[in-house]
Amino acid sequence: MGEESGDVVRRERFSGGPARGFLSSMDADERLFAADLAVDRAHVVMLAEQDIIDGESASAILAALADIERTGYDALEGEDIHAAIETAVIERVGETGGRMHTARSRNDEVATCIRYRLREDLLDGVEATLVLREALVEEAHAHTETTMPGYTHRQPAQPTTVGHFLSSYAQALGRDTARLCRAYDRTNRSPLGTAAFAGTPFSIDRERTADLLGFDGVLGNSMDAVSTRDFLVEAASALVTLSVTLSGLATDLVEFAADGYLDVDDDYASTSSIMPQKKNPDTLELVRASAGTASAGLNGLLTTLKGLPRAYNRDLQEATPHIWSAVDAVVPATEVAAGAVATATWNGEALATAAGDGFATATGVADLLAIHGIPFRTAHEILAQAAEDGADYAAIESAANAVLDDSLSSYVERETVESTLDADASVASRDSVGGPAPTAVEAALGGMETDIEDDRERLTEHRERLVAAESALETEVGGYA
Ligand code: ARG
């Protein structure tokens, strides 16, 4: 992009000066190249259908657009992608190319292009969450009986299973999918035809362009339609929330790898440039860091948009790249997390040993004493004393005798207490809905599989609708060849 390049919008009056590069969004606009071509095509087809431009002009413009697509983005010059494409059309077909910009403005054009492009990014994000959920659920199935320590405050708390742990993230990611879908629905509305903000006297058909571009409908009020970037905030928020889920998962896996509980596959690890023995879970650390980039994008959006008056302000140009940085950080991070989860190996033996460490079954014993008539608070006190005095049956018995002023065996048999001290038995006993008992996890996984299937169906429907619109537009355009 030459600094001195001109375009149809600039003309002589605003032809250059030191701020030219500063004004340009050409570098960031590559991402909107295909979107702008589609938006131009749909608009031109509609203009011809409405007899706002004649068929011959439409044919010439559409042929020019095809040629511009062929020569590619790098051949374009202009202040932004919209001006550059219009300039290139006029270069090819002469003055009649100027009819393309009838009944619209760059304001509705850019808003439409961003929405058109972001739709695909959001669907890629949805797809990535589905792949990760599938990996988590599949691994969870394989590990419903792999007992592991569960933590609070990163201290051993109660035994659980790898299946319960993994499905906790599968459940969270189900909400992340839903948030992305919601953002998609809100994004998929067309502002095209609202012009600068105040509509147009031409008898355009906004529903028609919306339909040709695969949008679910139009945004009504023309002033809101060009002004709003709240759909970017919503999309970025969904991405940030997803990245926060990912960052927690990444930290858990990094720590489990450090503890020797988990072996990250070589494909998802790297080594040190100086310490040859090292195998580091770098990919997971980068997954975790994606939350920083995504959150910076959201903050960039919010601070740029805050306090903007109606209707179009050039600040909006600076808002757009923030959403791309969030997308580019989070979608690949989700894909990598899925690969890392699917290929990691859990060290069942080390996990089982650790599961009983730190008197992690104390809560289970306290529950048992409560089941046998001792108030839970009293049982808690007994186990707290026992934890300090040896954390075994003898310690529990002497603590009970002291606290209850009665023998423990008059409440519950020694064998029963001892079996509760076993981590596997402790897990199996906690079979309340959503609990870690293998039966409870299996039941939960069944529901998650159904949810994933439903979400996948919806994703396929969205994708098919976009593909259908694309080919319908192609057919319409073909009619002018
Ligand atoms: N590149 C601009 C953007 O991204 C296009 C709109 C320019 N409109 C204007 N009224 N100056 O926002």
Short mmCIF file of C-alpha atoms and ligand atoms in Angstrom, two decimals:
data_model
loop_
_atom_site.label_atom_id
_atom_site.label_comp_id
_atom_site.label_asym_id
_atom_site.label_seq_id
_atom_site.Cartn_x
_atom_site.Cartn_y
_atom_site.Cartn_z
CA MET A 1 0.00 0.00 0.00
CA GLY A 2 1.71 3.16 -1.21
CA GLU A 3 1.47 6.18 1.06
CA GLU A 4 0.47 8.35 -1.88
CA SER A 5 -2.30 6.13 -3.12
CA GLY A 6 -5.60 7.76 -3.95
CA ASP A 7 -9.14 6.53 -3.96
CA VAL A 8 -12.56 7.70 -5.09
CA VAL A 9 -13.51 8.97 -1.69
CA ARG A 10 -10.51 11.23 -1.20
CA ARG A 11 -10.35 13.14 -4.56
CA GLU A 12 -8.28 16.31 -4.66
CA ARG A 13 -9.72 17.98 -1.62
CA PHE A 14 -8.52 15.45 0.89
CA SER A 15 -5.81 13.95 -1.21
CA GLY A 16 -3.00 13.39 1.18
CA GLY A 17 -1.06 15.01 3.90
CA PRO A 18 0.82 13.61 6.83
CA ALA A 19 -2.29 12.01 8.34
CA ARG A 20 -3.02 9.82 5.34
CA GLY A 21 -1.49 6.66 6.76
CA PHE A 22 -2.99 7.44 10.13
CA LEU A 23 -6.48 7.55 8.65
CA SER A 24 -6.11 4.32 6.78
CA SER A 25 -7.48 0.99 8.00
CA MET A 26 -6.15 -0.83 4.95
CA ASP A 27 -3.82 -3.10 6.94
CA ALA A 28 -6.56 -4.35 9.23
CA ASP A 29 -9.09 -4.55 6.41
CA GLU A 30 -7.62 -7.58 4.67
CA ARG A 31 -9.88 -9.61 6.87
CA LEU A 32 -12.89 -7.90 5.31
CA PHE A 33 -11.88 -8.39 1.66
CA ALA A 34 -14.18 -11.34 0.93
CA ALA A 35 -16.92 -9.80 3.06
CA ASP A 36 -16.84 -6.52 1.16
CA LEU A 37 -16.98 -8.28 -2.19
CA ALA A 38 -20.05 -10.22 -1.04
CA VAL A 39 -21.69 -7.10 0.36
CA ASP A 40 -20.99 -5.19 -2.88
CA ARG A 41 -22.44 -8.03 -4.95
CA ALA A 42 -25.61 -8.34 -2.91
CA HIS A 43 -26.08 -4.59 -2.96
CA VAL A 44 -25.61 -4.34 -6.73
CA VAL A 45 -27.98 -7.25 -7.40
CA MET A 46 -30.62 -5.59 -5.22
CA LEU A 47 -30.12 -2.19 -6.87
CA ALA A 48 -30.67 -3.78 -10.28
CA GLU A 49 -33.71 -5.75 -9.10
CA GLN A 50 -35.20 -2.54 -7.75
CA ASP A 51 -34.43 -0.73 -11.03
CA ILE A 52 -32.25 1.72 -9.16
CA ILE A 53 -29.40 0.88 -11.52
CA ASP A 54 -29.74 -0.64 -14.98
CA GLY A 55 -28.80 -4.23 -15.76
CA GLU A 56 -25.87 -3.22 -17.94
CA SER A 57 -24.24 -1.20 -15.18
CA ALA A 58 -24.84 -4.06 -12.76
CA SER A 59 -23.17 -6.52 -15.16
CA ALA A 60 -20.17 -4.27 -15.60
CA ILE A 61 -19.76 -3.70 -11.88
CA LEU A 62 -20.17 -7.39 -11.05
CA ALA A 63 -17.61 -8.32 -13.69
CA ALA A 64 -15.21 -5.78 -12.20
CA LEU A 65 -15.75 -7.25 -8.74
CA ALA A 66 -14.90 -10.70 -10.09
CA ASP A 67 -11.70 -9.33 -11.55
CA ILE A 68 -10.85 -7.57 -8.28
CA GLU A 69 -11.31 -10.84 -6.48
CA ARG A 70 -8.94 -12.49 -8.95
CA THR A 71 -6.22 -9.87 -8.63
CA GLY A 72 -6.51 -10.05 -4.86
CA TYR A 73 -6.29 -7.81 -1.87
CA ASP A 74 -2.64 -6.82 -2.37
CA ALA A 75 -3.45 -5.15 -5.68
CA LEU A 76 -5.82 -2.69 -3.99
CA GLU A 77 -5.08 0.86 -2.94
CA GLY A 78 -7.18 3.20 -0.87
CA GLU A 79 -8.05 4.58 2.50
CA ASP A 80 -9.89 1.44 3.42
CA ILE A 81 -11.12 -1.74 1.80
CA HIS A 82 -14.45 -0.16 0.86
CA ALA A 83 -12.95 2.85 -0.89
CA ALA A 84 -10.24 0.69 -2.44
CA ILE A 85 -12.70 -1.76 -4.01
CA GLU A 86 -14.93 1.02 -5.28
CA THR A 87 -11.87 2.75 -6.74
CA ALA A 88 -10.83 -0.47 -8.43
CA VAL A 89 -14.33 -0.94 -9.86
CA ILE A 90 -14.30 2.57 -11.32
CA GLU A 91 -10.81 2.02 -12.72
CA ARG A 92 -12.15 -1.01 -14.58
CA VAL A 93 -15.53 0.15 -15.84
CA GLY A 94 -15.31 3.91 -15.71
CA GLU A 95 -17.85 6.29 -14.32
CA THR A 96 -20.68 3.77 -14.26
CA GLY A 97 -18.79 1.96 -11.51
CA GLY A 98 -19.72 4.88 -9.32
CA ARG A 99 -23.32 3.60 -9.33
CA MET A 100 -22.30 0.83 -6.95
CA HIS A 101 -22.30 3.19 -4.00
CA THR A 102 -25.90 4.33 -4.62
CA ALA A 103 -28.14 4.13 -1.58
CA ARG A 104 -25.48 3.21 0.90
CA SER A 105 -22.56 4.66 2.82
CA ARG A 106 -19.32 3.24 4.08
CA ASN A 107 -20.96 3.39 7.50
CA ASP A 108 -23.57 0.71 6.84
CA GLU A 109 -21.13 -1.05 4.52
CA VAL A 110 -18.38 -1.51 7.10
CA ALA A 111 -20.85 -2.55 9.81
CA THR A 112 -22.26 -5.18 7.45
CA CYS A 113 -18.81 -6.43 6.48
CA ILE A 114 -17.72 -6.83 10.10
CA ARG A 115 -20.86 -8.79 10.92
CA TYR A 116 -20.51 -10.91 7.79
CA ARG A 117 -16.94 -11.85 8.68
CA LEU A 118 -17.43 -12.23 12.42
CA ARG A 119 -20.21 -14.76 11.87
CA GLU A 120 -17.72 -17.23 10.48
CA ASP A 121 -15.23 -16.58 13.25
CA LEU A 122 -17.92 -17.16 15.84
CA LEU A 123 -18.97 -20.41 14.20
CA ASP A 124 -15.33 -21.52 14.18
CA GLY A 125 -15.28 -20.71 17.89
CA VAL A 126 -18.44 -22.73 18.46
CA GLU A 127 -16.93 -25.63 16.57
CA ALA A 128 -13.72 -25.47 18.63
CA THR A 129 -15.69 -25.60 21.87
CA LEU A 130 -17.58 -28.64 20.57
CA VAL A 131 -14.36 -30.48 19.72
CA LEU A 132 -12.97 -29.70 23.16
CA ARG A 133 -16.18 -30.82 24.86
CA GLU A 134 -16.09 -34.05 22.88
CA ALA A 135 -12.49 -34.69 23.91
CA LEU A 136 -13.27 -33.98 27.56
CA VAL A 137 -16.33 -36.22 27.56
CA GLU A 138 -14.51 -39.05 25.82
CA GLU A 139 -11.60 -38.92 28.26
CA ALA A 140 -14.02 -38.58 31.16
CA HIS A 141 -15.75 -41.80 30.06
CA ALA A 142 -12.43 -43.59 30.12
CA HIS A 143 -11.66 -42.32 33.62
CA THR A 144 -14.84 -42.54 35.67
CA GLU A 145 -12.98 -44.90 38.00
CA THR A 146 -9.60 -43.23 37.99
CA THR A 147 -9.48 -41.85 41.51
CA MET A 148 -7.58 -38.63 41.99
CA PRO A 149 -7.15 -36.01 44.67
CA GLY A 150 -9.58 -33.12 44.47
CA TYR A 151 -8.40 -29.75 45.73
CA THR A 152 -9.66 -26.58 47.30
CA HIS A 153 -7.15 -23.79 47.88
CA ARG A 154 -4.83 -26.18 46.02
CA GLN A 155 -4.76 -28.32 49.19
CA PRO A 156 -5.88 -31.94 48.98
CA ALA A 157 -9.56 -31.80 49.90
CA GLN A 158 -11.60 -34.86 48.94
CA PRO A 159 -10.96 -37.72 46.54
CA THR A 160 -12.68 -37.47 43.21
CA THR A 161 -12.08 -38.99 39.78
CA VAL A 162 -10.43 -37.82 36.57
CA GLY A 163 -13.82 -38.34 34.90
CA HIS A 164 -15.51 -35.99 37.35
CA PHE A 165 -12.73 -33.41 36.95
CA LEU A 166 -12.80 -33.49 33.14
CA SER A 167 -16.57 -33.40 32.93
CA SER A 168 -16.57 -30.31 35.14
CA TYR A 169 -14.85 -28.49 32.28
CA ALA A 170 -17.11 -30.10 29.68
CA GLN A 171 -20.08 -28.66 31.54
CA ALA A 172 -18.52 -25.18 31.74
CA LEU A 173 -17.70 -25.26 28.04
CA GLY A 174 -21.32 -26.05 27.27
CA ARG A 175 -22.13 -22.59 28.59
CA ASP A 176 -19.26 -21.13 26.55
CA THR A 177 -20.77 -22.64 23.40
CA ALA A 178 -24.14 -21.16 24.31
CA ARG A 179 -22.65 -17.70 24.85
CA LEU A 180 -20.93 -17.81 21.44
CA CYS A 181 -24.19 -18.91 19.81
CA ARG A 182 -26.03 -16.06 21.45
CA ALA A 183 -23.39 -13.62 20.18
CA TYR A 184 -23.76 -15.18 16.73
CA ASP A 185 -27.52 -14.64 16.70
CA ARG A 186 -27.07 -11.01 17.65
CA THR A 187 -24.29 -10.52 15.08
CA ASN A 188 -26.25 -12.06 12.24
CA ARG A 189 -28.46 -9.03 11.47
CA SER A 190 -27.95 -6.75 8.52
CA PRO A 191 -27.37 -2.98 8.81
CA LEU A 192 -27.00 -2.70 5.01
CA GLY A 193 -29.14 0.00 3.42
CA THR A 194 -29.22 2.25 6.46
CA ALA A 195 -26.64 4.41 4.64
CA ALA A 196 -24.80 7.07 6.65
CA PHE A 197 -27.35 6.68 9.48
CA ALA A 198 -30.40 8.41 8.03
CA GLY A 199 -31.66 5.95 5.48
CA THR A 200 -32.03 6.69 1.78
CA PRO A 201 -34.67 8.01 -0.62
CA PHE A 202 -34.10 5.11 -3.01
CA SER A 203 -36.63 2.30 -2.93
CA ILE A 204 -34.14 -0.28 -1.73
CA ASP A 205 -35.03 -3.73 -0.41
CA ARG A 206 -33.13 -4.25 2.79
CA GLU A 207 -34.65 -7.67 3.41
CA ARG A 208 -33.38 -8.80 0.05
CA THR A 209 -29.74 -7.88 0.69
CA ALA A 210 -30.01 -9.36 4.18
CA ASP A 211 -31.27 -12.59 2.68
CA LEU A 212 -28.65 -12.67 -0.10
CA LEU A 213 -25.96 -12.32 2.56
CA GLY A 214 -27.41 -15.02 4.81
CA PHE A 215 -28.46 -12.69 7.62
CA ASP A 216 -31.42 -13.63 9.79
CA GLY A 217 -33.03 -10.23 9.24
CA VAL A 218 -32.33 -6.52 9.27
CA LEU A 219 -31.47 -4.14 12.08
CA GLY A 220 -34.34 -1.69 12.20
CA ASN A 221 -33.51 1.84 13.27
CA SER A 222 -30.92 3.11 10.82
CA MET A 223 -29.12 5.26 13.35
CA ASP A 224 -28.60 2.35 15.72
CA ALA A 225 -27.70 0.04 12.85
CA VAL A 226 -24.61 2.04 11.80
CA SER A 227 -23.66 3.13 15.31
CA THR A 228 -23.75 0.00 17.33
CA ARG A 229 -20.79 -2.21 17.97
CA ASP A 230 -22.38 -3.87 20.98
CA PHE A 231 -22.33 -7.13 19.03
CA LEU A 232 -18.53 -6.90 19.12
CA VAL A 233 -18.59 -6.42 22.88
CA GLU A 234 -20.90 -9.39 23.20
CA ALA A 235 -18.72 -11.58 20.98
CA ALA A 236 -15.56 -10.51 22.78
CA SER A 237 -17.20 -11.16 26.15
CA ALA A 238 -18.16 -14.66 25.07
CA LEU A 239 -14.60 -15.24 23.87
CA VAL A 240 -13.06 -13.87 27.06
CA THR A 241 -15.33 -16.01 29.20
CA LEU A 242 -14.34 -19.04 27.14
CA SER A 243 -10.67 -18.13 27.53
CA VAL A 244 -11.08 -17.88 31.29
CA THR A 245 -12.51 -21.41 31.29
CA LEU A 246 -9.55 -22.52 29.17
CA SER A 247 -7.06 -20.81 31.44
CA GLY A 248 -8.35 -22.73 34.45
CA LEU A 249 -8.17 -26.00 32.58
CA ALA A 250 -4.65 -25.17 31.40
CA THR A 251 -3.47 -24.39 34.92
CA ASP A 252 -4.92 -27.61 36.30
CA LEU A 253 -3.22 -29.63 33.58
CA VAL A 254 0.11 -27.81 33.95
CA GLU A 255 0.09 -28.50 37.69
CA PHE A 256 -0.96 -32.12 37.28
CA ALA A 257 1.89 -32.54 34.81
CA ALA A 258 4.30 -31.02 37.35
CA ASP A 259 2.96 -33.41 40.01
CA GLY A 260 3.55 -36.41 37.75
CA TYR A 261 -0.18 -37.14 37.49
CA LEU A 262 -0.42 -36.36 33.82
CA ASP A 263 1.81 -36.82 30.82
CA VAL A 264 1.25 -34.19 28.16
CA ASP A 265 1.80 -35.70 24.73
CA ASP A 266 5.06 -34.73 23.00
CA ASP A 267 3.04 -32.97 20.29
CA TYR A 268 1.80 -30.54 22.90
CA ALA A 269 5.04 -30.09 24.81
CA SER A 270 8.38 -28.56 24.06
CA THR A 271 11.81 -28.73 25.56
CA SER A 272 14.32 -26.30 26.94
CA SER A 273 17.03 -24.77 24.80
CA ILE A 274 19.54 -25.44 27.60
CA MET A 275 18.13 -28.20 29.83
CA PRO A 276 17.86 -31.26 27.61
CA GLN A 277 15.92 -33.35 30.13
CA LYS A 278 13.00 -30.91 30.21
CA LYS A 279 9.56 -31.52 28.77
CA ASN A 280 7.45 -28.45 29.25
CA PRO A 281 3.68 -28.08 28.76
CA ASP A 282 4.19 -24.86 26.76
CA THR A 283 1.09 -25.20 24.64
CA LEU A 284 -1.07 -25.19 27.75
CA GLU A 285 0.71 -22.12 29.05
CA LEU A 286 -0.06 -20.34 25.79
CA VAL A 287 -3.67 -21.51 26.03
CA ARG A 288 -3.75 -19.88 29.46
CA ALA A 289 -2.21 -16.67 28.13
CA SER A 290 -4.91 -16.34 25.46
CA ALA A 291 -7.14 -15.02 28.24
CA GLY A 292 -4.87 -11.99 28.53
CA THR A 293 -5.06 -11.21 24.83
CA ALA A 294 -8.82 -11.72 24.72
CA SER A 295 -9.37 -9.59 27.77
CA ALA A 296 -7.19 -6.84 26.27
CA GLY A 297 -9.42 -6.99 23.18
CA LEU A 298 -12.58 -6.65 25.25
CA ASN A 299 -11.09 -3.75 27.19
CA GLY A 300 -9.95 -2.13 23.97
CA LEU A 301 -13.48 -2.35 22.65
CA LEU A 302 -15.15 -1.05 25.77
CA THR A 303 -12.84 1.90 26.22
CA THR A 304 -13.04 2.83 22.53
CA LEU A 305 -16.82 2.62 22.43
CA LYS A 306 -17.58 4.24 25.75
CA GLY A 307 -19.22 7.63 25.36
CA LEU A 308 -19.34 7.66 21.56
CA PRO A 309 -22.18 9.82 20.34
CA ARG A 310 -24.57 8.79 17.59
CA ALA A 311 -24.13 7.97 14.77
CA TYR A 312 -20.84 7.20 13.03
CA ASN A 313 -17.52 8.27 14.48
CA ARG A 314 -14.17 7.25 13.12
CA ASP A 315 -13.26 5.81 16.52
CA LEU A 316 -15.25 2.80 15.34
CA GLN A 317 -12.49 1.97 12.91
CA GLU A 318 -10.14 1.41 15.84
CA ALA A 319 -12.66 -0.82 17.61
CA THR A 320 -12.76 -3.47 14.90
CA PRO A 321 -9.26 -4.98 15.20
CA HIS A 322 -9.85 -5.68 18.89
CA ILE A 323 -12.40 -8.34 18.05
CA TRP A 324 -10.05 -9.99 15.57
CA SER A 325 -7.30 -10.20 18.18
CA ALA A 326 -9.70 -11.84 20.62
CA VAL A 327 -10.86 -14.31 17.96
CA ASP A 328 -7.30 -15.10 16.88
CA ALA A 329 -6.19 -15.70 20.44
CA VAL A 330 -9.07 -17.80 21.69
CA VAL A 331 -10.21 -20.00 18.80
CA PRO A 332 -6.78 -21.61 18.19
CA ALA A 333 -6.27 -21.90 21.97
CA THR A 334 -9.51 -23.87 22.20
CA GLU A 335 -8.39 -26.16 19.38
CA VAL A 336 -5.02 -26.76 21.00
CA ALA A 337 -6.59 -27.43 24.38
CA ALA A 338 -8.76 -30.10 22.74
CA GLY A 339 -5.72 -31.78 21.23
CA ALA A 340 -3.80 -31.65 24.49
CA VAL A 341 -6.71 -33.16 26.45
CA ALA A 342 -7.34 -35.90 23.88
CA THR A 343 -3.70 -37.03 23.79
CA ALA A 344 -2.62 -36.66 27.43
CA THR A 345 -2.03 -39.77 29.53
CA TRP A 346 -3.20 -39.93 33.12
CA ASN A 347 -0.99 -41.70 35.65
CA GLY A 348 -3.63 -43.72 37.51
CA GLU A 349 -1.23 -45.14 40.06
CA ALA A 350 0.23 -41.83 41.18
CA LEU A 351 -3.25 -40.34 41.29
CA ALA A 352 -4.63 -43.19 43.39
CA THR A 353 -1.79 -42.87 45.89
CA ALA A 354 -2.22 -39.13 46.10
CA ALA A 355 -6.00 -39.42 46.42
CA GLY A 356 -5.69 -40.78 49.96
CA ASP A 357 -3.01 -38.28 51.00
CA GLY A 358 -3.60 -35.44 53.42
CA PHE A 359 -6.47 -37.21 55.19
CA ALA A 360 -8.56 -36.43 52.12
CA THR A 361 -11.23 -38.89 53.25
CA ALA A 362 -11.89 -36.97 56.51
CA THR A 363 -15.06 -35.35 55.18
CA GLY A 364 -16.39 -38.75 54.17
CA VAL A 365 -15.81 -40.07 57.69
CA ALA A 366 -17.49 -37.00 59.20
CA ASP A 367 -20.45 -37.61 56.87
CA LEU A 368 -20.54 -41.22 58.05
CA LEU A 369 -20.59 -40.22 61.72
CA ALA A 370 -23.41 -37.78 60.94
CA ILE A 371 -25.32 -40.52 59.13
CA HIS A 372 -25.01 -42.53 62.36
CA GLY A 373 -26.54 -39.86 64.53
CA ILE A 374 -23.65 -37.61 65.59
CA PRO A 375 -24.38 -33.95 64.76
CA PHE A 376 -22.24 -32.99 61.73
CA ARG A 377 -20.52 -30.13 63.57
CA THR A 378 -19.45 -32.54 66.34
CA ALA A 379 -18.27 -35.05 63.76
CA HIS A 380 -16.26 -32.27 62.10
CA GLU A 381 -14.56 -31.55 65.43
CA ILE A 382 -13.71 -35.23 65.94
CA LEU A 383 -12.13 -35.50 62.50
CA ALA A 384 -10.25 -32.23 62.94
CA GLN A 385 -8.66 -33.61 66.11
CA ALA A 386 -7.96 -36.94 64.43
CA ALA A 387 -6.27 -35.13 61.53
CA GLU A 388 -3.78 -33.66 63.98
CA ASP A 389 -3.26 -36.88 65.89
CA GLY A 390 -2.37 -39.35 63.14
CA ALA A 391 -5.21 -39.39 60.65
CA ASP A 392 -6.01 -43.07 61.03
CA TYR A 393 -8.68 -45.16 62.70
CA ALA A 394 -6.97 -45.08 66.11
CA ALA A 395 -6.81 -41.28 65.97
CA ILE A 396 -10.48 -41.03 65.00
CA GLU A 397 -11.46 -43.40 67.79
CA SER A 398 -9.59 -41.56 70.51
CA ALA A 399 -10.80 -38.16 69.27
CA ALA A 400 -14.36 -39.50 69.24
CA ASN A 401 -14.07 -40.87 72.71
CA ALA A 402 -12.78 -37.55 73.98
CA VAL A 403 -15.35 -35.37 72.20
CA LEU A 404 -18.39 -37.62 72.65
CA ASP A 405 -17.50 -38.89 76.10
CA ASP A 406 -18.73 -42.17 74.69
CA SER A 407 -17.16 -44.93 72.57
CA LEU A 408 -17.22 -44.50 68.81
CA SER A 409 -18.28 -48.13 68.35
CA SER A 410 -21.61 -47.44 70.02
CA TYR A 411 -22.42 -45.27 66.97
CA VAL A 412 -20.72 -47.04 64.10
CA GLU A 413 -18.66 -50.18 63.56
CA ARG A 414 -14.94 -49.98 63.09
CA GLU A 415 -15.10 -51.77 59.71
CA THR A 416 -17.55 -49.23 58.35
CA VAL A 417 -15.32 -46.36 59.40
CA GLU A 418 -12.26 -48.04 57.94
CA SER A 419 -13.93 -48.65 54.60
CA THR A 420 -14.79 -44.94 54.42
CA LEU A 421 -11.11 -44.13 54.83
CA ASP A 422 -10.55 -45.76 51.44
CA ALA A 423 -10.45 -43.17 48.64
CA ASP A 424 -12.29 -45.31 46.05
CA ALA A 425 -15.07 -46.13 48.53
CA SER A 426 -15.26 -42.48 49.48
CA VAL A 427 -15.77 -41.51 45.83
CA ALA A 428 -18.30 -44.26 45.20
CA SER A 429 -20.37 -43.15 48.19
CA ARG A 430 -20.84 -39.61 46.81
CA ASP A 431 -23.42 -40.48 44.20
CA SER A 432 -25.67 -37.44 44.59
CA VAL A 433 -26.63 -35.77 41.28
CA GLY A 434 -23.50 -34.27 39.76
CA GLY A 435 -21.24 -36.03 42.27
CA PRO A 436 -18.04 -37.94 41.53
CA ALA A 437 -19.34 -41.51 41.99
CA PRO A 438 -18.81 -43.37 38.71
CA THR A 439 -22.56 -43.92 38.33
CA ALA A 440 -23.27 -40.21 38.80
CA VAL A 441 -20.54 -39.18 36.34
CA GLU A 442 -21.77 -41.67 33.74
CA ALA A 443 -25.29 -40.27 34.07
CA ALA A 444 -24.01 -36.70 33.69
CA LEU A 445 -21.90 -37.61 30.67
CA GLY A 446 -24.98 -39.00 28.93
CA GLY A 447 -26.68 -35.63 29.22
CA MET A 448 -23.58 -33.82 28.01
CA GLU A 449 -23.38 -36.00 24.91
CA THR A 450 -26.94 -35.12 24.03
CA ASP A 451 -26.19 -31.42 24.50
CA ILE A 452 -23.13 -31.65 22.28
CA GLU A 453 -25.16 -33.36 19.55
CA ASP A 454 -27.84 -30.67 19.74
CA ASP A 455 -25.26 -27.90 19.59
CA ARG A 456 -23.55 -29.57 16.66
CA GLU A 457 -26.83 -29.76 14.80
CA ARG A 458 -27.41 -26.06 15.34
CA LEU A 459 -23.89 -25.29 14.15
CA THR A 460 -24.45 -27.34 11.00
CA GLU A 461 -27.70 -25.48 10.35
CA HIS A 462 -25.96 -22.12 10.68
CA ARG A 463 -23.13 -23.18 8.38
CA GLU A 464 -25.53 -24.59 5.81
CA ARG A 465 -27.55 -21.40 5.82
CA LEU A 466 -24.39 -19.38 5.09
CA VAL A 467 -23.26 -21.74 2.35
CA ALA A 468 -26.75 -21.67 0.81
CA ALA A 469 -26.78 -17.87 0.85
CA GLU A 470 -23.34 -17.79 -0.73
CA SER A 471 -24.38 -20.01 -3.59
CA ALA A 472 -27.71 -18.19 -4.01
CA LEU A 473 -25.79 -14.94 -4.34
CA GLU A 474 -23.41 -16.56 -6.80
CA THR A 475 -26.37 -17.70 -8.89
CA GLU A 476 -27.89 -14.21 -8.87
CA VAL A 477 -24.57 -12.68 -9.84
CA GLY A 478 -24.18 -15.32 -12.57
CA GLY A 479 -27.41 -14.02 -14.10
CA TYR A 480 -25.61 -10.78 -14.96
CA ALA A 481 -22.64 -12.43 -16.69
N1 ARG B 1 -12.76 2.18 7.50
C1 ARG B 1 -13.88 2.80 8.13
C2 ARG B 1 -14.26 1.99 9.40
O1 ARG B 1 -13.74 0.97 9.60
C3 ARG B 1 -15.01 2.87 7.20
C4 ARG B 1 -16.04 3.93 7.45
C5 ARG B 1 -15.64 5.26 7.12
N2 ARG B 1 -16.75 6.14 7.23
C6 ARG B 1 -16.65 7.46 7.42
N3 ARG B 1 -17.76 8.11 7.59
N4 ARG B 1 -15.50 8.07 7.46
O2 ARG B 1 -15.03 2.45 10.21
#
